[in-house]
Each structure stands twice: as structure tokens, then as C-alpha cells.
PDB file of C-alpha atoms in Angstrom:
ATOM      1  CA  UNK P   1     -12.752  29.004  45.770  1.00 40.00           C
ATOM      2  CA  UNK P   2     -10.799  32.145  45.947  1.00 40.00           C
ATOM      3  CA  UNK P   3      -7.378  31.984  47.571  1.00 45.00           C
ATOM      4  CA  UNK P   4      -6.033  35.390  48.937  1.00 45.00           C
ATOM      5  CA  UNK P   5      -2.361  36.140  49.348  1.00 48.00           C
ATOM      6  CA  UNK P   6      -1.707  37.471  53.096  1.00 52.00           C
ATOM      7  CA  UNK P   7       1.401  38.928  54.572  1.00 62.00           C
ATOM      8  CA  UNK P   8       2.438  36.584  57.157  1.00 68.00           C
ATOM      9  CA  UNK P   9       2.517  39.504  59.800  1.00 70.00           C
ATOM     10  CA  UNK P  10      -1.006  40.558  59.055  1.00 68.00           C
ATOM     11  CA  UNK P  11      -2.083  36.665  59.059  1.00 72.00           C
ATOM     12  CA  UNK P  12      -0.426  36.451  62.558  1.00 74.00           C
ATOM     13  CA  UNK P  13      -1.881  39.488  63.928  1.00 71.00           C
ATOM     14  CA  UNK P  14      -5.427  38.491  62.628  1.00 69.00           C
ATOM     15  CA  UNK P  15      -5.115  35.167  64.479  1.00 74.00           C
ATOM     16  CA  UNK P  16      -3.799  36.854  67.832  1.00 73.00           C
ATOM     17  CA  UNK P  17      -6.932  39.107  67.528  1.00 68.00           C
ATOM     18  CA  UNK P  18      -9.258  36.475  66.832  1.00 69.00           C
ATOM     19  CA  UNK P  19      -7.811  34.318  69.549  1.00 71.00           C
ATOM     20  CA  UNK P  20      -7.795  37.061  72.157  1.00 66.00           C
ATOM     21  CA  UNK P  21     -11.404  37.596  71.104  1.00 64.00           C
ATOM     22  CA  UNK P  22     -12.622  33.930  71.214  1.00 65.00           C
ATOM     23  CA  UNK P  23     -10.612  33.461  74.623  1.00 64.00           C
ATOM     24  CA  UNK P  24     -12.529  36.372  76.077  1.00 61.00           C
ATOM     25  CA  UNK P  25      -9.417  37.971  77.631  1.00 63.00           C
ATOM     26  CA  UNK P  26      -9.602  41.396  76.243  1.00 64.00           C
ATOM     27  CA  UNK P  27     -10.577  42.347  79.701  1.00 64.00           C
ATOM     28  CA  UNK P  28      -6.838  42.192  80.592  1.00 70.00           C
ATOM     29  CA  UNK P  29      -6.333  45.198  78.990  1.00 74.00           C
ATOM     30  CA  UNK P  30      -9.109  46.900  80.566  1.00 74.00           C
ATOM     31  CA  UNK P  31      -9.373  48.929  84.123  1.00 74.00           C
ATOM     32  CA  UNK P  32     -12.224  48.080  86.810  1.00 75.00           C
ATOM     33  CA  UNK P  33     -14.395  50.863  84.918  1.00 78.00           C
ATOM     34  CA  UNK P  34     -14.416  48.942  81.639  1.00 72.00           C
ATOM     35  CA  UNK P  35     -11.689  51.570  79.697  1.00 76.00           C
ATOM     36  CA  UNK P  36      -8.717  50.927  78.371  1.00 78.00           C
ATOM     37  CA  UNK P  37      -5.788  50.588  80.893  1.00 75.00           C
ATOM     38  CA  UNK P  38      -4.046  53.960  81.077  1.00 79.00           C
ATOM     39  CA  UNK P  39      -0.760  52.179  81.562  1.00 77.00           C
ATOM     40  CA  UNK P  40      -0.706  50.959  78.234  1.00 77.00           C
ATOM     41  CA  UNK P  41      -0.072  54.275  76.937  1.00 78.00           C
ATOM     42  CA  UNK P  42       3.476  54.336  78.130  1.00 82.00           C
ATOM     43  CA  UNK P  43       4.201  51.575  75.452  1.00 83.00           C
ATOM     44  CA  UNK P  44       4.323  53.503  72.183  1.00 87.00           C
ATOM     45  CA  UNK P  45       5.044  50.493  70.161  1.00 85.00           C
ATOM     46  CA  UNK P  46       2.631  48.468  71.754  1.00 82.00           C
ATOM     47  CA  UNK P  47       0.042  51.337  71.011  1.00 86.00           C
ATOM     48  CA  UNK P  48       1.006  51.731  67.404  1.00 86.00           C
ATOM     49  CA  UNK P  49       0.619  47.742  67.030  1.00 84.00           C
ATOM     50  CA  UNK P  50      -2.795  47.840  68.671  1.00 83.00           C
ATOM     51  CA  UNK P  51      -3.560  50.851  66.355  1.00 85.00           C
ATOM     52  CA  UNK P  52      -2.537  48.953  63.345  1.00 84.00           C
ATOM     53  CA  UNK P  53      -4.604  45.869  64.402  1.00 82.00           C
ATOM     54  CA  UNK P  54      -7.710  47.980  65.235  1.00 82.00           C
ATOM     55  CA  UNK P  55      -7.730  48.731  61.500  1.00 82.00           C
ATOM     56  CA  UNK P  56      -8.823  44.988  60.943  1.00 77.00           C
ATOM     57  CA  UNK P  57     -11.965  45.344  62.873  1.00 76.00           C
ATOM     58  CA  UNK P  58     -15.162  44.702  61.221  1.00 75.00           C
ATOM     59  CA  UNK P  59     -18.798  46.131  61.975  1.00 80.00           C
ATOM     60  CA  UNK P  60     -19.758  45.308  65.567  1.00 76.00           C
ATOM     61  CA  UNK P  61     -16.756  44.566  66.840  1.00 74.00           C
ATOM     62  CA  UNK P  62     -17.163  47.126  70.050  1.00 80.00           C
ATOM     63  CA  UNK P  63     -13.812  46.199  71.543  1.00 77.00           C
ATOM     64  CA  UNK P  64     -11.664  46.908  68.478  1.00 80.00           C
ATOM     65  CA  UNK P  65     -13.649  50.159  67.922  1.00 84.00           C
ATOM     66  CA  UNK P  66     -12.822  51.022  71.211  1.00 84.00           C
ATOM     67  CA  UNK P  67      -9.273  50.211  70.859  1.00 83.00           C
ATOM     68  CA  UNK P  68      -9.002  52.177  67.845  1.00 86.00           C
ATOM     69  CA  UNK P  69     -10.559  55.425  69.714  1.00 87.00           C
ATOM     70  CA  UNK P  70      -7.926  54.591  72.470  1.00 87.00           C
ATOM     71  CA  UNK P  71      -4.957  54.229  70.361  1.00 87.00           C
ATOM     72  CA  UNK P  72      -5.904  57.355  68.045  1.00 89.00           C
ATOM     73  CA  UNK P  73      -6.203  59.533  71.102  1.00 89.00           C
ATOM     74  CA  UNK P  74      -2.953  58.576  72.856  1.00 88.00           C
ATOM     75  CA  UNK P  75      -0.659  58.306  69.587  1.00 90.00           C
ATOM     76  CA  UNK P  76      -1.490  61.845  68.781  1.00 90.00           C
ATOM     77  CA  UNK P  77      -0.968  62.969  72.367  1.00 88.00           C
ATOM     78  CA  UNK P  78       2.222  61.488  72.350  1.00 86.00           C
ATOM     79  CA  UNK P  79       2.906  62.981  68.994  1.00 86.00           C
ATOM     80  CA  UNK P  80       1.962  66.297  69.939  1.00 87.00           C
ATOM     81  CA  UNK P  81       3.920  66.390  73.238  1.00 85.00           C
ATOM     82  CA  UNK P  82       7.093  65.046  71.298  1.00 84.00           C
ATOM     83  CA  UNK P  83       7.458  61.891  73.914  1.00 84.00           C
ATOM     84  CA  UNK P  84       8.143  59.575  70.917  1.00 83.00           C
ATOM     85  CA  UNK P  85      11.710  59.203  69.620  1.00 84.00           C
ATOM     86  CA  UNK P  86      12.952  58.439  66.294  1.00 82.00           C
ATOM     87  CA  UNK P  87      12.371  56.337  64.520  1.00 81.00           C
ATOM     88  CA  UNK P  88       9.201  55.460  66.170  1.00 83.00           C
ATOM     89  CA  UNK P  89       7.987  58.693  65.663  1.00 84.00           C
ATOM     90  CA  UNK P  90       8.169  58.553  62.045  1.00 84.00           C
ATOM     91  CA  UNK P  91       6.392  55.031  62.184  1.00 84.00           C
ATOM     92  CA  UNK P  92       3.522  56.828  64.099  1.00 85.00           C
ATOM     93  CA  UNK P  93       3.207  59.457  61.878  1.00 86.00           C
ATOM     94  CA  UNK P  94       2.992  57.183  58.816  1.00 85.00           C
ATOM     95  CA  UNK P  95       0.458  55.011  60.544  1.00 83.00           C
ATOM     96  CA  UNK P  96      -1.639  57.938  61.346  1.00 83.00           C
ATOM     97  CA  UNK P  97      -1.646  59.039  57.735  1.00 81.00           C
ATOM     98  CA  UNK P  98      -2.059  55.671  56.158  1.00 81.00           C
ATOM     99  CA  UNK P  99      -2.145  52.648  58.057  1.00 79.00           C
ATOM    100  CA  UNK P 100      -0.039  49.539  57.057  1.00 75.00           C
ATOM    101  CA  UNK P 101      -2.874  47.439  56.196  1.00 72.00           C
ATOM    102  CA  UNK P 102      -4.022  50.214  53.489  1.00 75.00           C
ATOM    103  CA  UNK P 103      -0.879  50.441  51.907  1.00 73.00           C
ATOM    104  CA  UNK P 104       1.040  48.689  49.091  1.00 77.00           C
ATOM    105  CA  UNK P 105       3.272  46.278  50.617  1.00 78.00           C
ATOM    106  CA  UNK P 106       6.252  46.929  48.294  1.00 80.00           C
ATOM    107  CA  UNK P 107       6.032  50.645  48.432  1.00 81.00           C
ATOM    108  CA  UNK P 108       5.342  50.223  52.270  1.00 81.00           C
ATOM    109  CA  UNK P 109       8.730  47.874  52.130  1.00 83.00           C
ATOM    110  CA  UNK P 110      10.860  51.093  50.530  1.00 83.00           C
ATOM    111  CA  UNK P 111       9.482  53.557  52.815  1.00 84.00           C
ATOM    112  CA  UNK P 112      10.537  51.214  55.762  1.00 83.00           C
ATOM    113  CA  UNK P 113      13.873  50.551  54.433  1.00 87.00           C
ATOM    114  CA  UNK P 114      14.919  54.488  54.805  1.00 86.00           C
ATOM    115  CA  UNK P 115      13.516  54.338  58.182  1.00 83.00           C
ATOM    116  CA  UNK P 116      15.415  51.252  59.314  1.00 84.00           C
ATOM    117  CA  UNK P 117      18.358  52.422  57.567  1.00 87.00           C
ATOM    118  CA  UNK P 118      18.712  55.599  59.907  1.00 83.00           C
ATOM    119  CA  UNK P 119      18.071  53.521  62.859  1.00 80.00           C
ATOM    120  CA  UNK P 120      21.397  53.025  64.895  1.00 79.00           C
ATOM    121  CA  UNK P 121      20.408  49.029  65.800  1.00 81.00           C
ATOM    122  CA  UNK P 122      19.858  48.182  62.046  1.00 82.00           C
ATOM    123  CA  UNK P 123      21.071  44.728  61.195  1.00 86.00           C
ATOM    124  CA  UNK P 124      23.294  45.403  58.280  1.00 89.00           C
ATOM    125  CA  UNK P 125      23.005  42.201  56.298  1.00 92.00           C
ATOM    126  CA  UNK P 126      19.177  42.320  56.717  1.00 87.00           C
ATOM    127  CA  UNK P 127      19.371  45.927  55.465  1.00 88.00           C
ATOM    128  CA  UNK P 128      21.436  44.931  52.477  1.00 91.00           C
ATOM    129  CA  UNK P 129      19.119  41.960  51.644  1.00 90.00           C
ATOM    130  CA  UNK P 130      15.981  44.235  51.833  1.00 88.00           C
ATOM    131  CA  UNK P 131      17.273  46.985  49.566  1.00 90.00           C
ATOM    132  CA  UNK P 132      18.924  44.167  47.096  1.00 92.00           C
ATOM    133  CA  UNK P 133      15.422  42.545  47.032  1.00 90.00           C
ATOM    134  CA  UNK P 134      13.364  45.803  46.158  1.00 89.00           C
ATOM    135  CA  UNK P 135      16.244  46.971  43.645  1.00 91.00           C
ATOM    136  CA  UNK P 136      15.619  43.467  41.941  1.00 92.00           C
ATOM    137  CA  UNK P 137      11.928  43.582  41.913  1.00 90.00           C
ATOM    138  CA  UNK P 138      12.023  46.936  40.543  1.00 91.00           C
ATOM    139  CA  UNK P 139      14.433  46.062  37.866  1.00 94.00           C
ATOM    140  CA  UNK P 140      12.056  43.202  36.638  1.00 93.00           C
ATOM    141  CA  UNK P 141       9.068  45.674  36.614  1.00 91.00           C
ATOM    142  CA  UNK P 142      11.151  48.025  34.564  1.00 93.00           C
ATOM    143  CA  UNK P 143      11.835  45.474  32.374  1.00 94.00           C
ATOM    144  CA  UNK P 144       8.316  44.188  31.871  1.00 94.00           C
ATOM    145  CA  UNK P 145       7.114  47.978  31.623  1.00 92.00           C
ATOM    146  CA  UNK P 146       9.480  48.386  28.632  1.00 92.00           C
ATOM    147  CA  UNK P 147       8.418  45.021  27.009  1.00 91.00           C
ATOM    148  CA  UNK P 148       4.858  45.747  26.898  1.00 92.00           C
ATOM    149  CA  UNK P 149       5.271  49.415  26.108  1.00 88.00           C
ATOM    150  CA  UNK P 150       7.110  48.556  22.626  1.00 78.00           C
TER     151      UNK P 150
END
């Protein structure tokens, strides 16, 4: 049996997508014509989350294919007209360049620490913990590299 380590947030998203799909409730996101409801475009953070979730699609999942197209179009449009404020604008740009599910978690954590630091509403204790955790792991890797390179 093969065990795969998964980030809790990713696992939560996968379960949520699976639950919504199994319950047949994706129609709540669609209008009377079967298109994604345009009112979803006002919530850029929600669009970004749906965009990230749509990257977890597999062949034949038409609803997630549609969600991917819808979110890509509307995130790009919001970015082009400049309606996304910092720090969300940076997150959208990064997600469009490389979705979080295709990134190395520790490197993405380092990038997000910088964004979170510039967000005026950040929690100082949590930020300090994240920085210390990242630096400790980085030092551990440096020590291991120096040992194996001798």
C-alpha cells in the first residue's frame, strides 16, 4: 500500500469538491442558462479558491473544466482592469503563473511569508512562528548538505 502525504488544506479542498459533486449541488453556482453565475465574479478570493480547486480536476470532470475556464477568464479580467487590491493581487498573479498544487509547499510558504508580512492585518505571532519554522528547516537542510558534501 502506498501512502501519500497531503497538505490538510489540499485534502479539505478535495473532500469539499468530492462532496459537492456527489451531492449534485454544483448547480448552485450556475445561472438559469447553465453558465457559471456572474455574481461569483465579485468575490475575487472565492474565484481564486475555485481556480486552485479546478486544477485538481481529472479527465471527464466537465464541471471543473468549466470552472477552470470561468475563473481563468474572470481572474485575468479583474487583474487587467486593476480591481484586485494588494495582497490578493499578488496571490492571483502567482496562482496564474503557477498554481499552488503544482508548487513545492516549502518554497510557496517562503513566498507567502513575504506577502503575509506586507498585509496590514497579519498576526505577528503567527508570522514569527512561520518565519522561525522556515528558517529552522532551512538550517537543517544546510547542515545535511554540508555533511553529505564532505
